Short mmCIF file of C-alpha atoms and ligand atoms in Angstrom, two decimals:
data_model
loop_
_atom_site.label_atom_id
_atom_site.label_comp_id
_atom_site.label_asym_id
_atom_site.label_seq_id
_atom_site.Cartn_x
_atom_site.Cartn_y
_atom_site.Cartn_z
CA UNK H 89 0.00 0.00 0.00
CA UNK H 90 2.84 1.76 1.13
CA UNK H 91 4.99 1.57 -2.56
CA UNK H 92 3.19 3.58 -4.85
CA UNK H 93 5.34 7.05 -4.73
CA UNK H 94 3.87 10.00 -3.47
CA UNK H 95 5.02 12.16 -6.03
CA UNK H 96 3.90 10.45 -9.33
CA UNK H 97 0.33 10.18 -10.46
CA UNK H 98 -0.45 6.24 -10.71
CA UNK H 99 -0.50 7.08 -14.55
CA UNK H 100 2.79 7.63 -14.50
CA UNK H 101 3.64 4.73 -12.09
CA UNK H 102 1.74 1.68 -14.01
CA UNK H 103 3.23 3.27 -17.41
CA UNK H 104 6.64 3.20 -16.14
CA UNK H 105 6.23 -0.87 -14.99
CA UNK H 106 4.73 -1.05 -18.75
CA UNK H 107 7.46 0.83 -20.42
CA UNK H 108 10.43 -1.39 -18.75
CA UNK H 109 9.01 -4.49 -19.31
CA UNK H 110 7.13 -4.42 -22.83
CA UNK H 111 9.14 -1.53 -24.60
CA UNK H 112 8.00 -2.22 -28.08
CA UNK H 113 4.30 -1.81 -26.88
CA UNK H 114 3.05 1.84 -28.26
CA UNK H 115 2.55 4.91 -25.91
CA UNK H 116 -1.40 4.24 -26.57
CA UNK H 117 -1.34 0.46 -26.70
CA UNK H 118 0.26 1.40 -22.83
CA UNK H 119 -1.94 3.72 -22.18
CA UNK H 120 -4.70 1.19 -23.11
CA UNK H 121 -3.00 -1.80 -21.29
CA UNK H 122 -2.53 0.63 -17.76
CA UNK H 123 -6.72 1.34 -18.01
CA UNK H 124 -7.15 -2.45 -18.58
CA UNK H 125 -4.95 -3.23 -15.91
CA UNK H 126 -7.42 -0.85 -12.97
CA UNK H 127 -10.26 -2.23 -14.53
CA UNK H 128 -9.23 -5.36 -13.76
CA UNK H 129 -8.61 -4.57 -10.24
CA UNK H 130 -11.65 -3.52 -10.00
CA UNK H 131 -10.87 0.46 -10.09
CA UNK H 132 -12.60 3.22 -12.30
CA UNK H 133 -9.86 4.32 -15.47
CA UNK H 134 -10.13 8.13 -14.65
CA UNK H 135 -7.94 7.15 -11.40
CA UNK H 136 -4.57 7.20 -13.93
CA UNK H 137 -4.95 10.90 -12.91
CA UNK H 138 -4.86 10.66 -9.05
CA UNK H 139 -1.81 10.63 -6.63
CA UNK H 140 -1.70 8.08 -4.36
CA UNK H 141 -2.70 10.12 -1.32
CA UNK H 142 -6.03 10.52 -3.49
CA UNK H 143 -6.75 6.70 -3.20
CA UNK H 144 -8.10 4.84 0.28
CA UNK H 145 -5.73 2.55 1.43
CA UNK H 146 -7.60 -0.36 -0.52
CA UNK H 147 -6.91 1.18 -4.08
CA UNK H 148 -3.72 1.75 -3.40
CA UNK H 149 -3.32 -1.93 -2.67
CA UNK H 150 -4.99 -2.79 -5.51
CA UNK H 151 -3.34 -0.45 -7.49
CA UNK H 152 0.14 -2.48 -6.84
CA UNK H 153 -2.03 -5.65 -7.42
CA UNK H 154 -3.07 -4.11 -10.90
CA UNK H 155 0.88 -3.45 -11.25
CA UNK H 156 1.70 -6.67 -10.16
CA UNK H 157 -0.05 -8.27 -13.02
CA UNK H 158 0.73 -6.40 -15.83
CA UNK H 159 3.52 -9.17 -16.68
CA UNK H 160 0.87 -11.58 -16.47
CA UNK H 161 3.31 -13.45 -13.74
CA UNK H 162 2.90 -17.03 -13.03
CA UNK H 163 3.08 -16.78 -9.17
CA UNK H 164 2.53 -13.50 -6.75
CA UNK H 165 4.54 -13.31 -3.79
CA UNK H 166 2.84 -11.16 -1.28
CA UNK H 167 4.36 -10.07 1.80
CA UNK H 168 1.86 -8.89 5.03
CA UNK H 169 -0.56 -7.89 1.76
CA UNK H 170 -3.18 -7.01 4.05
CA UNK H 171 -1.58 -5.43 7.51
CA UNK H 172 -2.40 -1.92 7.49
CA UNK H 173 -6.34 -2.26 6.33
CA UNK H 174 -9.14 -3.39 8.30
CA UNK H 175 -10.51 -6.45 8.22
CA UNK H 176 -13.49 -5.83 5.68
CA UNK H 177 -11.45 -4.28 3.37
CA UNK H 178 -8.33 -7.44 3.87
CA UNK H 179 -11.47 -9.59 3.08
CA UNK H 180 -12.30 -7.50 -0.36
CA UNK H 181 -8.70 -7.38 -1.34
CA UNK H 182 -8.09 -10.87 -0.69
CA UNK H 183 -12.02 -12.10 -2.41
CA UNK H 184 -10.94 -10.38 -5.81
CA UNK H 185 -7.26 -11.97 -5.31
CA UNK H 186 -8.88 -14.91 -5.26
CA UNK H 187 -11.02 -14.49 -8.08
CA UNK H 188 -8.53 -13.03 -10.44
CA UNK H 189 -6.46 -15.73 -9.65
CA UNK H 190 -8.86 -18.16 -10.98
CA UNK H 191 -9.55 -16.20 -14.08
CA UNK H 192 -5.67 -15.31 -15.38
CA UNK H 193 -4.55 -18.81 -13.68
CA UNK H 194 -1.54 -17.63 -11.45
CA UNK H 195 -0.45 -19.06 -8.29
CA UNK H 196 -0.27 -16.62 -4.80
CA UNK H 197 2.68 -17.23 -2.53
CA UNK H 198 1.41 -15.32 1.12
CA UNK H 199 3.74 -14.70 3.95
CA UNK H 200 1.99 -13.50 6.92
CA UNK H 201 1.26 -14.00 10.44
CA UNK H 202 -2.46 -13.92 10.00
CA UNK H 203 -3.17 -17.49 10.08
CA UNK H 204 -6.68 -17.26 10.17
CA UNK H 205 -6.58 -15.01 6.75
CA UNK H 206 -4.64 -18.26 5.43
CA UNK H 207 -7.06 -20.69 6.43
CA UNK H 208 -9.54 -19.52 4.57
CA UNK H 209 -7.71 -18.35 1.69
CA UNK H 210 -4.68 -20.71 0.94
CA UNK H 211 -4.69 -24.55 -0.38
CA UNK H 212 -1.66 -25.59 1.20
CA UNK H 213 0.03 -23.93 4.26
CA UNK H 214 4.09 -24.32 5.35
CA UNK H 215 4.12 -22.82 9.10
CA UNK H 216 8.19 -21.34 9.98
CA UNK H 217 9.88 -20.87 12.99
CA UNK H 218 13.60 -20.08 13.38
CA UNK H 219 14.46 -19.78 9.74
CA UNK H 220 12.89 -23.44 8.75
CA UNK H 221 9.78 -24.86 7.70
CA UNK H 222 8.03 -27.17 10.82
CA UNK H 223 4.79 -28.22 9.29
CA UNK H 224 3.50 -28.12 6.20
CA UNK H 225 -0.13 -29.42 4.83
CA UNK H 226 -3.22 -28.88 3.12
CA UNK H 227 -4.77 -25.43 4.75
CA UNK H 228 -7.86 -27.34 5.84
CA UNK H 229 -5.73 -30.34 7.88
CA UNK H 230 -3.77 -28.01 9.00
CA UNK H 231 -6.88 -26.26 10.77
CA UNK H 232 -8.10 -29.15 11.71
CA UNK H 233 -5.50 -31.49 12.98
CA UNK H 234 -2.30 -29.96 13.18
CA UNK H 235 0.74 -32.05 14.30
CA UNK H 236 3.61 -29.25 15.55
CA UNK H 237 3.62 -27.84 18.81
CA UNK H 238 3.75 -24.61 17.46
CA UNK H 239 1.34 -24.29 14.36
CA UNK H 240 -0.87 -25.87 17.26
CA UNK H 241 -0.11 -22.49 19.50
CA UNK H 242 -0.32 -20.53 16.29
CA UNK H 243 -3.86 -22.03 15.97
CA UNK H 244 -4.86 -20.89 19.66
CA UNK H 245 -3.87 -17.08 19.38
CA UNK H 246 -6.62 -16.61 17.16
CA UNK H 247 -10.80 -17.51 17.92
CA UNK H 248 -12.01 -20.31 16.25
CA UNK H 249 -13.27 -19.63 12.32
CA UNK H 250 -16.44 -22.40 13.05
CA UNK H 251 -17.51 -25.17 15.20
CA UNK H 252 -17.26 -25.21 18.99
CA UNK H 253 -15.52 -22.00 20.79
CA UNK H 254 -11.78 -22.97 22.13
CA UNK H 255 -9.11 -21.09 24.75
CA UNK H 256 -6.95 -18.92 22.76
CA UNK H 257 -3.50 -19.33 25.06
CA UNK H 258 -1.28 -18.22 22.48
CA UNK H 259 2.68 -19.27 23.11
CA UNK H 260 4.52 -18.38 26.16
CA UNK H 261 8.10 -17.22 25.68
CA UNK H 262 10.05 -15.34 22.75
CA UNK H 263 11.31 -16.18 19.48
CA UNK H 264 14.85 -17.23 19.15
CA UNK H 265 17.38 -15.39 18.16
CA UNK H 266 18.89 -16.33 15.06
CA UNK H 267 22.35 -15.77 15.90
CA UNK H 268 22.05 -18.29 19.41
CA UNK H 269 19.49 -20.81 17.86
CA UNK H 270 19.08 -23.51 20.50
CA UNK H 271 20.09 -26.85 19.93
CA UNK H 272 18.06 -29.40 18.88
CA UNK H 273 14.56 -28.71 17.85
CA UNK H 274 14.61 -24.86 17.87
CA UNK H 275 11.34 -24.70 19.44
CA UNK H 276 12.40 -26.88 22.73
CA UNK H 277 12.66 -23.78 25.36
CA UNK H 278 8.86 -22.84 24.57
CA UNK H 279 7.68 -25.85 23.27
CA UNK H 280 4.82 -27.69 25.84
CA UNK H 281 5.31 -31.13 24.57
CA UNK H 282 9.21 -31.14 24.75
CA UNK H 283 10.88 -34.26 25.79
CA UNK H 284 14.54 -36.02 25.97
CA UNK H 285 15.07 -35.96 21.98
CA UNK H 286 14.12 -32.37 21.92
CA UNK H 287 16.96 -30.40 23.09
CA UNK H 288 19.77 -32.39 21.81
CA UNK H 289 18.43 -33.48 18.38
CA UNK H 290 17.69 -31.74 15.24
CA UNK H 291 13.84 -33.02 13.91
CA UNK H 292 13.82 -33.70 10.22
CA UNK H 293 11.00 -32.17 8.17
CA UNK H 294 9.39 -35.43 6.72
CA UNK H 295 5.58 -37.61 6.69
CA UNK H 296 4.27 -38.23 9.53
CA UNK H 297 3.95 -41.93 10.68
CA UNK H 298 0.77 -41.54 12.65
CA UNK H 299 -1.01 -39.89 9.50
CA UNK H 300 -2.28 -41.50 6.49
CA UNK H 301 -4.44 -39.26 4.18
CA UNK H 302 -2.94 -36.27 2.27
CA UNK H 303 0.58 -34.99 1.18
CA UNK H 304 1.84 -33.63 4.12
CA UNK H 305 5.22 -33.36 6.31
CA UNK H 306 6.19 -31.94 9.93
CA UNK H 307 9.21 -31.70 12.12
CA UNK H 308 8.73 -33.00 15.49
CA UNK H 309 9.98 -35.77 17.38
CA UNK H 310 6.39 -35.96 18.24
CA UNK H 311 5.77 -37.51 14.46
CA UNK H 312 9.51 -39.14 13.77
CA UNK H 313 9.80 -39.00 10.07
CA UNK H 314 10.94 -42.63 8.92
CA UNK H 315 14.68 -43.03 8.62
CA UNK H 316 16.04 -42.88 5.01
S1 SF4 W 89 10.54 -31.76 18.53
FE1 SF4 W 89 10.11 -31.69 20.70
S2 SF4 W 89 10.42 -29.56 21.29
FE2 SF4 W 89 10.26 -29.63 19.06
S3 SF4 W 89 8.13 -29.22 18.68
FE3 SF4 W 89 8.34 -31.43 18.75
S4 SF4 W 89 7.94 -32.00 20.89
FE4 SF4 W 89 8.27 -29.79 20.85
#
């Protein structure tokens, strides 16, 4: 929301992207590809003309969606997309995300700390702590019946989407610091569950024994991956 500059109209701003990347197209056929581009976002043509500060904080963000797009990418990485708006407006951003990503048929990489925003709106979620991936699964298993000590306090910061109300507890401690990791399983110190393994031995990400069903893997010596 923050990356459109202050100074430029977004005219000039979605023309530049245009100009860099396609620099055979004519100044009309960019001119024509920039309107088509806040269309699609879901934003009136006749903004071209507006500085950012003109825009809410929603067409700003989908102005750089708009932007985003105009190479027709294959996958989106979005970082915190949604931090600064409120909550109706994350939902609007993140519906018409959704929906334009089943129409142009490109794939949305989100890194956030909302989990509940990627419940609902991801097919597959990888959950980090200390630099490394601990769980990863379908979004909806993951919701439902997830295996790491931590995606499991992740899960209780937050009220439950549906079904029965549970205690949100969230996760006691800090995170580690990246230049002291502890040994072992990184999550040990704050970790509930820890036992003798934990401290002294690194878990490997891998399938869980205890879990038939679909594709998914987890670190913990809670779920030993099989050797090999
Ligand atoms: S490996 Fe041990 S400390 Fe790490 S998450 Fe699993 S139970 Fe907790």
């Amino acid at each position: 929301m923050n990356s459109l500059n202050p100074v430029h109209k977004v005219a000039t701003q979605l023309l530049d992207v245009i100009k860099a990347h396609e620099p055979r197209l004519s100044p009309a056929a960019r001119l024509d590809r920039a309107r088509e581009l806040l269309r699609l976002v879901g934003i009136s043509a006749d903004r071209l003309d507006s500085y950012p500060h003109q825009l809410s904080g929603g067409m700003r963000q989908r102005v750089m969606i708009g932007m985003a797009l105009a190479l027709e990418p294959q996958i989106v990485i979005m970082d915190e997309p949604t931090t600064a708006l409120d909550v109706v407006m994350q939902r609007q951003i993140l519906g018409q995300l959704v929906e334009l990503r089943e129409r142009l048929g490109f794939a949305v990489l989100f890194i956030t700390h909302d989990l509940s925003l990627l419940v609902e709106f991801s097919d597959r979620i990888a959950i980090m702590y200390g630099g490394r991936i601990v769980e990863e699964a379908p979004a909806a298993t993951l919701y439902r019946d997830s295996l790491h000590p931590y995606s499991e306090g992740l899960l209780r910061s937050f009220p439950a989407l549906r079904g029965p109300r549970r205690e949100l507890s969230g996760i006691p401690g800090s995170p580690p610091d990246l230049r002291a990791m502890p040994t072992g399983c990184a999550f040990h110190p704050r970790c509930p569950k820890a036992f003798d393994p934990c401290a002294d031995r690194l878990p490997v990400l891998g399938p869980p024994p205890d879990r038939a069903g679909p594709a998914r893997t987890v670190a913990c010596w809670l779920h030993p991956a099989p050797a090999g």
